[in-house]
Short mmCIF file of C-alpha atoms in Angstrom, two decimals:
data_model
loop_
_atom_site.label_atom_id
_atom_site.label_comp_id
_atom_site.label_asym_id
_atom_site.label_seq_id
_atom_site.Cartn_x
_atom_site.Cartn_y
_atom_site.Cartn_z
CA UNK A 1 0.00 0.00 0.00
CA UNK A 2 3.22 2.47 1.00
CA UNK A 3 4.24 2.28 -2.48
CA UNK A 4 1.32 2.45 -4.52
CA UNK A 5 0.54 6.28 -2.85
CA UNK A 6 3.31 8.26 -4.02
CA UNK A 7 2.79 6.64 -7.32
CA UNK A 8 -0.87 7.92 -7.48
CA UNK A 9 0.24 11.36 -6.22
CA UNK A 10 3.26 11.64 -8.86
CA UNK A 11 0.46 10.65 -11.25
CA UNK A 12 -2.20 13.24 -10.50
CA UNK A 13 0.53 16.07 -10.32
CA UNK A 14 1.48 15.09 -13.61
CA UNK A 15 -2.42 15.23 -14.84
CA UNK A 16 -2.69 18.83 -13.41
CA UNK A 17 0.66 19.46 -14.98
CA UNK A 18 -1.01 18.71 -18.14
CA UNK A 19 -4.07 20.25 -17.63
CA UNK A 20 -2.29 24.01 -16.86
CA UNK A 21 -0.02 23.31 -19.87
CA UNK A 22 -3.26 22.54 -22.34
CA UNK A 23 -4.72 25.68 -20.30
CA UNK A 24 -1.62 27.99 -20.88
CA UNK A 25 -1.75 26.20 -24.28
CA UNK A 26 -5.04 27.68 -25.34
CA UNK A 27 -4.49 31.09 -23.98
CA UNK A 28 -1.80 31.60 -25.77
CA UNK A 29 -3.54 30.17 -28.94
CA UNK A 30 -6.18 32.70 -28.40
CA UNK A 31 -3.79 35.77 -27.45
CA UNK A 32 -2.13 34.76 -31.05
CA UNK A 33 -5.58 35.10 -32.91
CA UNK A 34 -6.29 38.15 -31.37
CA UNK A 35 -2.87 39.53 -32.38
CA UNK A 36 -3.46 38.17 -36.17
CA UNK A 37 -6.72 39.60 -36.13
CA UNK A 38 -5.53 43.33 -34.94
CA UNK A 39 -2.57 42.69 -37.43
CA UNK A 40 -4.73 41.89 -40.52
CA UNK A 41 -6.78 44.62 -39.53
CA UNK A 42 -4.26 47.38 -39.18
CA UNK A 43 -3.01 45.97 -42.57
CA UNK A 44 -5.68 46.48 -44.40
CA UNK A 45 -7.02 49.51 -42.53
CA UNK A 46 -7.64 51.06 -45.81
CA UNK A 47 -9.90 48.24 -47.36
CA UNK A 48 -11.69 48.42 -43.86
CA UNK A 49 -12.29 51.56 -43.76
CA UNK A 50 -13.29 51.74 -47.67
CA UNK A 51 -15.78 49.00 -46.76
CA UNK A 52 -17.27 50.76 -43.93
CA UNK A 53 -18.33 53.83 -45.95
CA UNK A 54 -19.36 52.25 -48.72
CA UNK A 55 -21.55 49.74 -46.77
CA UNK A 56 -23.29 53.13 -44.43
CA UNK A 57 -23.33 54.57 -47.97
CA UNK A 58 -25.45 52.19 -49.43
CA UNK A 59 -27.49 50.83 -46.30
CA UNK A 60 -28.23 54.15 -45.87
CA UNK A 61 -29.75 54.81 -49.48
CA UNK A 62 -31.50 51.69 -48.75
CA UNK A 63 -33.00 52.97 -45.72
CA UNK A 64 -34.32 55.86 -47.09
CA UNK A 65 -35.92 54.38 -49.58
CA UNK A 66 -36.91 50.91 -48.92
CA UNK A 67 -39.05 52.47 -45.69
CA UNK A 68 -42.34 50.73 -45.05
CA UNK A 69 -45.57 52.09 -43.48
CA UNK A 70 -47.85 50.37 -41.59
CA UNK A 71 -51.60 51.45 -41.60
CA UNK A 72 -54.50 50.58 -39.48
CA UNK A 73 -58.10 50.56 -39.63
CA UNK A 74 -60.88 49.59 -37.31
CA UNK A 75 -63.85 48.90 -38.48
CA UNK A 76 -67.41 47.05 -37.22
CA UNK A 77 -69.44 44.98 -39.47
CA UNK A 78 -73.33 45.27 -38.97
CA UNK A 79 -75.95 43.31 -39.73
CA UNK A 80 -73.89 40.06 -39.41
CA UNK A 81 -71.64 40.91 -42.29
CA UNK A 82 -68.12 39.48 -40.80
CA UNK A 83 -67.52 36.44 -42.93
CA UNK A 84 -68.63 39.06 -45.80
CA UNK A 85 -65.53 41.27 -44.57
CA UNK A 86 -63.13 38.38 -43.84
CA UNK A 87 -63.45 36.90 -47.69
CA UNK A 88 -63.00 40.76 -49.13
CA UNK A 89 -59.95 41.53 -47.09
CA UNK A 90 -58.31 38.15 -48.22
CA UNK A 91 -59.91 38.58 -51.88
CA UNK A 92 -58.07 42.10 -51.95
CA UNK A 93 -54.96 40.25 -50.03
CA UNK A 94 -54.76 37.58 -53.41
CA UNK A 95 -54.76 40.39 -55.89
CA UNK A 96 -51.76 42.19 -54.07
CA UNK A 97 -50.42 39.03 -54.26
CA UNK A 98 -50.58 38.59 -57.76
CA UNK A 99 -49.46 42.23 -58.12
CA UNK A 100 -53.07 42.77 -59.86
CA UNK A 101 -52.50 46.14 -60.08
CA UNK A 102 -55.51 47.32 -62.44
CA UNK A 103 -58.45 45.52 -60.79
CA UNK A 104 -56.74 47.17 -57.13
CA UNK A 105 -57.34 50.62 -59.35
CA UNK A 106 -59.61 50.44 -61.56
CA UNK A 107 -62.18 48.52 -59.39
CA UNK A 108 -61.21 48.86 -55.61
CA UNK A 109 -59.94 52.62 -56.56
CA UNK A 110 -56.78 52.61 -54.90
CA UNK A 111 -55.00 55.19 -56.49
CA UNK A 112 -51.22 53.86 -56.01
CA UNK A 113 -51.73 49.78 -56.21
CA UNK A 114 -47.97 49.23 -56.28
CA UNK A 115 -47.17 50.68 -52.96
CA UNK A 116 -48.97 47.96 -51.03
CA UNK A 117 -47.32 45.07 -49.94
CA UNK A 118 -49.89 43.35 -47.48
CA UNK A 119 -53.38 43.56 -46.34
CA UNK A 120 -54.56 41.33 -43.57
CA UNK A 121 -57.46 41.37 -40.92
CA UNK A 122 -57.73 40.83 -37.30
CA UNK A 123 -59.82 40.77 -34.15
CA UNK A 124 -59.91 42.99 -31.51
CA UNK A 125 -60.04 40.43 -28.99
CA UNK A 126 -62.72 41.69 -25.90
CA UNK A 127 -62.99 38.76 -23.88
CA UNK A 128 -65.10 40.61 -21.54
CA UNK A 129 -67.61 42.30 -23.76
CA UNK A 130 -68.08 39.47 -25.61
CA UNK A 131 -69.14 37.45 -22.31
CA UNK A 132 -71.20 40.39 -20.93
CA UNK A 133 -73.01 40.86 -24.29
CA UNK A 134 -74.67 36.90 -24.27
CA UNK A 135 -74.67 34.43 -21.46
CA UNK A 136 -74.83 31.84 -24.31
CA UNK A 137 -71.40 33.16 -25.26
CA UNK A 138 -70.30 32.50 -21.58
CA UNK A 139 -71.85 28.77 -21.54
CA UNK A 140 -69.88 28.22 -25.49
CA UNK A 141 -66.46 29.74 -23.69
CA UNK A 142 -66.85 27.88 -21.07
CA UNK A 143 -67.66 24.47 -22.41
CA UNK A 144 -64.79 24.58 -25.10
CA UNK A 145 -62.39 25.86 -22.50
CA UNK A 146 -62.71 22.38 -20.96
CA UNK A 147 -61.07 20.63 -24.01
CA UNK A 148 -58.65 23.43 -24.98
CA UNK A 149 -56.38 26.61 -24.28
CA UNK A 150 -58.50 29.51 -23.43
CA UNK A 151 -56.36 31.92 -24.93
CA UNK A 152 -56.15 29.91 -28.25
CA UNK A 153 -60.39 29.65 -27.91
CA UNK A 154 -59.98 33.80 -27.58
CA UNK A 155 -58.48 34.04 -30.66
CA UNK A 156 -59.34 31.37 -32.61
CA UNK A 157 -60.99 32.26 -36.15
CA UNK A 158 -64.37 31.39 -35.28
CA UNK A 159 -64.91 32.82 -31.97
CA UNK A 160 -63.00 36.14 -33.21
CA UNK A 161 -65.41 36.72 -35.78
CA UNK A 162 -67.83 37.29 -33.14
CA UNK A 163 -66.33 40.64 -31.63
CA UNK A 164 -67.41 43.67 -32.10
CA UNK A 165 -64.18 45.53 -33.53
CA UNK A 166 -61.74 43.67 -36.31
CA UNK A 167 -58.92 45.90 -37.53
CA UNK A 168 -58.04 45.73 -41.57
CA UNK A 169 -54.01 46.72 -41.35
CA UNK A 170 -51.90 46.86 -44.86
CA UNK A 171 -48.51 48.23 -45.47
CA UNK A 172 -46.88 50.36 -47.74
CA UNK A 173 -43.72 51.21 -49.16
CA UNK A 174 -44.93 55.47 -48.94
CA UNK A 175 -46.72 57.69 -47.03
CA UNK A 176 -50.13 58.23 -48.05
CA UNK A 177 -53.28 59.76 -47.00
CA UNK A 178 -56.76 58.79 -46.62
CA UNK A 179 -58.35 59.11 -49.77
CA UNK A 180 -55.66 57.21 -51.42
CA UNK A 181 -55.64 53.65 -49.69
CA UNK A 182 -58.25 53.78 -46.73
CA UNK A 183 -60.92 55.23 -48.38
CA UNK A 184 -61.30 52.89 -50.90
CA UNK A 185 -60.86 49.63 -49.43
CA UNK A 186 -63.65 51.07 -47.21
CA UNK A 187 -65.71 52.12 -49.87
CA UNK A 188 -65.01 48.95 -51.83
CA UNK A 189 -66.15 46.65 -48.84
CA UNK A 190 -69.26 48.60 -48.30
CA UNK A 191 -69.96 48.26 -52.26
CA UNK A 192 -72.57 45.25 -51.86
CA UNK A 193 -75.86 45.47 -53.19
CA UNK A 194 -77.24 43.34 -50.89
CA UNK A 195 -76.14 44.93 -47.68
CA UNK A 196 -76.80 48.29 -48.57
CA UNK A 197 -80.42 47.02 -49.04
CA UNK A 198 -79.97 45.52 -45.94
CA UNK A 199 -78.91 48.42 -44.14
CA UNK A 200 -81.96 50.69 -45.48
CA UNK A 201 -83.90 47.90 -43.78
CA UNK A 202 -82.33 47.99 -40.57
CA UNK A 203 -82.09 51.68 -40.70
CA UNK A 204 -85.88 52.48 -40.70
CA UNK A 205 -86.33 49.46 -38.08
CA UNK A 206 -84.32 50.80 -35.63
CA UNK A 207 -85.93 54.73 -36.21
CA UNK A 208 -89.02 53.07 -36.17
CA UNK A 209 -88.42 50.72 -32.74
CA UNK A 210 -87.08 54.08 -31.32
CA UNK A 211 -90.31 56.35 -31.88
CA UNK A 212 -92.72 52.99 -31.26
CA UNK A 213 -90.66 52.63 -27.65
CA UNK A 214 -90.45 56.59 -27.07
CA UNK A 215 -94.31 56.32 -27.31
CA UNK A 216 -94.24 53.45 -24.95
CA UNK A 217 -92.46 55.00 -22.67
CA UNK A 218 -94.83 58.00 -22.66
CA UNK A 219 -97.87 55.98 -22.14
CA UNK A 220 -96.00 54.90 -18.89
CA UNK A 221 -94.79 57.98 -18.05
CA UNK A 222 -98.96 58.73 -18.34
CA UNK A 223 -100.14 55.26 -16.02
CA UNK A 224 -97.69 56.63 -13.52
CA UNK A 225 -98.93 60.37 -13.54
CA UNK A 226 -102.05 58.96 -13.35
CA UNK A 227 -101.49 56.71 -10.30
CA UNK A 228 -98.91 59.20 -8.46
CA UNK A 229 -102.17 61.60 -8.83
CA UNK A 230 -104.95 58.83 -7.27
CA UNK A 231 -102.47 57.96 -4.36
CA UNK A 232 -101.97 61.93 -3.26
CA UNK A 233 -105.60 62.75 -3.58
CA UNK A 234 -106.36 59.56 -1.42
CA UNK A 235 -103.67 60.32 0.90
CA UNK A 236 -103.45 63.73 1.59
CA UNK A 237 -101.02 64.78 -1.10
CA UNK A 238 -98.28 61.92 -0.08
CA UNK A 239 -96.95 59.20 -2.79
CA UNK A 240 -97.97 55.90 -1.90
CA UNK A 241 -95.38 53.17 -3.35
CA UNK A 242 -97.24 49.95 -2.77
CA UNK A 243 -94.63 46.65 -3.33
CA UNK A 244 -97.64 44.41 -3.76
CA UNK A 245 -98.78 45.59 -6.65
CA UNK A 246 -96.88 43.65 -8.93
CA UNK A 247 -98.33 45.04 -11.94
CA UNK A 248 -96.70 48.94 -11.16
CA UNK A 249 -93.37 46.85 -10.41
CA UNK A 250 -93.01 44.92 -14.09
CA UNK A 251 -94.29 48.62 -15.23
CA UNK A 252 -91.80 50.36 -13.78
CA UNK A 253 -89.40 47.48 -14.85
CA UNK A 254 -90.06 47.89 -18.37
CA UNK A 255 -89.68 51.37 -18.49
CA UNK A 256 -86.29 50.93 -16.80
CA UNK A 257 -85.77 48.41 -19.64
CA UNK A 258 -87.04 50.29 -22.45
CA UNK A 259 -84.98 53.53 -21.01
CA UNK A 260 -81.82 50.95 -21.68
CA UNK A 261 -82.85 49.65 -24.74
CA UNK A 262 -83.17 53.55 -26.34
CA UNK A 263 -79.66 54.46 -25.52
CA UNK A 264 -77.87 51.29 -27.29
CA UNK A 265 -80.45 52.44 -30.19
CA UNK A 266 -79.33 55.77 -30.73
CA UNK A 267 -75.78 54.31 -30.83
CA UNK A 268 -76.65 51.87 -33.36
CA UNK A 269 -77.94 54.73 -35.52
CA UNK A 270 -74.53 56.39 -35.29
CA UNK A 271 -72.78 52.86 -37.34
CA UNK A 272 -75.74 51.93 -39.28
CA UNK A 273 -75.63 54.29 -41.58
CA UNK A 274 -72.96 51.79 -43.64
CA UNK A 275 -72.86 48.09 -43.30
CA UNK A 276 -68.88 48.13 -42.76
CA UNK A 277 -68.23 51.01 -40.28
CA UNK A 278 -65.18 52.99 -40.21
CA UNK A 279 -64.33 53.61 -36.40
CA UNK A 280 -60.95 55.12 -36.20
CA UNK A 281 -57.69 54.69 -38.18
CA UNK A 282 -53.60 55.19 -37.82
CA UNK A 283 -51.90 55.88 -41.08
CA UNK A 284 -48.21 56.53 -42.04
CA UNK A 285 -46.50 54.83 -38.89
CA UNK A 286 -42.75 53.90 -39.79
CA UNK A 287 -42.41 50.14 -39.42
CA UNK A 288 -39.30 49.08 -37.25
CA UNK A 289 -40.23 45.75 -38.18
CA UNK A 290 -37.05 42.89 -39.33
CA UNK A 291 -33.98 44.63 -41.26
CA UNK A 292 -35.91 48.31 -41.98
CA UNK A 293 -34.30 51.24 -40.94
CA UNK A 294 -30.84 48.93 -40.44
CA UNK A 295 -29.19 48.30 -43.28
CA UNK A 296 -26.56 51.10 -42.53
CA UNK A 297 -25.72 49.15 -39.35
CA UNK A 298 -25.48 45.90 -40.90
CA UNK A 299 -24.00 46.06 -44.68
CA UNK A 300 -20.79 47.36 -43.09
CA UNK A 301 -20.46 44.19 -41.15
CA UNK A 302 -21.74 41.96 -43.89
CA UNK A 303 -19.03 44.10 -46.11
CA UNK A 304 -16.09 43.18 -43.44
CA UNK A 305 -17.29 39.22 -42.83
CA UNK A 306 -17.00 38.71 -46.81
CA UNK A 307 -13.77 40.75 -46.85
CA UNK A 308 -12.25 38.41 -44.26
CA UNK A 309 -13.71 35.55 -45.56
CA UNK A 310 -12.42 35.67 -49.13
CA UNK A 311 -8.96 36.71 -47.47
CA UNK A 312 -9.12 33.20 -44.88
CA UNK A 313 -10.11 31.21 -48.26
CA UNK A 314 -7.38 32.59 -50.49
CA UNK A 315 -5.02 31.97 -47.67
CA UNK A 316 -6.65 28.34 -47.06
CA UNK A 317 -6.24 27.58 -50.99
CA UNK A 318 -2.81 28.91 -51.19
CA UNK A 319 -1.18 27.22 -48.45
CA UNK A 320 -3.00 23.70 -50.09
CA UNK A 321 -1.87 24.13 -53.59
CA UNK A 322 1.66 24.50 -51.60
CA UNK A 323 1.20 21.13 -50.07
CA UNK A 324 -0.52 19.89 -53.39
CA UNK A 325 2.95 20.89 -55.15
CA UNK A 326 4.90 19.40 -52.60
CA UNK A 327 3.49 16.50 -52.78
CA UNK A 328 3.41 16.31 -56.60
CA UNK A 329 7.10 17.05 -56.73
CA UNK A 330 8.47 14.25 -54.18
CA UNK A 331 5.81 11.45 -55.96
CA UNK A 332 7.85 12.66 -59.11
CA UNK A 333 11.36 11.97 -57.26
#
């Protein structure tokens, strides 16, 4: 056992011996590259620098005028016309794809075709509203929640098409204002025979159910005079309110009801007046999106890798046809 101790001692101080020399090994290996680097570098400082301005030259040219513009517009389809929008938006979408430039301005009336690059719709997802509005909608939420993700349910494509607000974004490669891209994809989508007969329809209902409840509400308005007057003769000028009398209750309860029901109709009138309404929209913002706005920051690099790169293989090629030659020549001896 006495001598098999110093052995394994003598042995593991060699190992560590080893180990610091591979260490002090590879340090020095990367102190070397470093120093080739800065060499090859300060060599060819004038390439470098050439390559710098000329790549901030030219990224910068491409900055300025490969810009795109992102525009957004948020809309809300009446009388149930949301598949109707969904299939225009991508039916407009395919014809930018094809770059069919005369039916996007002859037919849809955009006036510059070319400068858009994408059109897509998407939900404004309000999880709450859309509970609140039906408790059917609850009960569906609820029972598909139990087989799924509730925030893929949220979003998925047929429970989005049941909010209120979608938002039709495209981009472009200029600024431009309303009347040349907005306008017309809004006055394209509302170009449908039958929904603009379907919105003069729903337009005189809802005037009509707004004077036929106004007068309902009056006739209330009357009972409860009427009443109010009958209890203060009969009680020496003092308001009776009698909770057993079920009948003034529900009366009173549909008045409250019908009081509701008139405010959400006078804000229907405001977006029925077009079957795809126009809420708001956000034109002209500079998209930051990928590469845009960058290419002066990153052609210089690319400029440099390439530059290095073709140096390293030129280097790589000529020190192999070296060997290649040396080779040749002593198989030859």
């Amino acid at each position: 056992m006495s001598t098999k101790v110093p052995q394994n001692l003598e042995d593991q101080e060699i190992d560590l011996a080893q180990i610091s020399k591979k260490i002090g090994n590879f340090f020095d290996r990367v102190n070397t590259s470093i120093f080739r680097s800065i060499h090859f570098f300060m060599k060819n400082w004038v390439i470098t620098l050439v390559l710098i301005v000329l790549g901030f030259g030219i990224g910068w040219y491409l900055d300025y005028t490969r810009k795109s513009y992102s525009n957004q517009i948020i809309v809300e389809p009446n009388f149930e016309s949301v598949d109707y929008l969904y299939s225009k938006i991508d039916f407009l979408q395919s014809k930018v794809i094809s770059h069919d430039t005369v039916f996007l301005k002859n037919v849809v009336g955009i006036k510059k075709p070319k400068l858009i690059k994408k059109l897509q719709i998407r939900p404004i997802v309000e999880a709450y509203k859309f509970v609140e509005s039906k408790e059917r909608n609850f009960q569906l939420l609820e029972l598909m929640a139990e087989n799924g993700d509730i925030n893929k349910i949220l979003i998925d494509t047929i429970t989005s098409k049941n909010y209120r607000y979608h938002t039709i974004s495209f981009t472009t490669t200029e600024i431009g204002n309303d009347s040349e891209f907005a306008q017309p994809i809004l006055d394209f989508l509302n170009n449908s025979e039958y929904f603009k007969n379907i919105q003069k329809i729903e337009f005189k209902n809802l005037e009509s159910n707004i004077i036929q409840n106004d007068s309902i509400i009056k006739q209330i308005n009357t009972v409860l005079s009427n009443f109010s007057g009958a209890s203060k003769g009969a009680k020496n000028d003092k308001l009776v309110y009698y909770n057993e009398n079920t009948q003034l209750n529900d009366l009173i309860k549909t008045k409250q009801a019908l009081i509701e029901e008139q405010g959400r109709n006078r804000l229907k009138l405001i977006s029925y007046d077009k079957t795809i309404k126009e809420i708001s929209n956000t034109l002209n913002v500079e998209s930051k999106k990928s590469i845009n706005s960058k290419f002066k920051l990153y052609l210089p690099i690319l400029f440099i890798l390439l530059f290095v790169l073709i140096h390293a293989f030129k280097s790589f090629y000529k020190k192999q046809l070296l060997i290649f030659e040396s080779e040749k020549s002593n198989s030859i001896n």
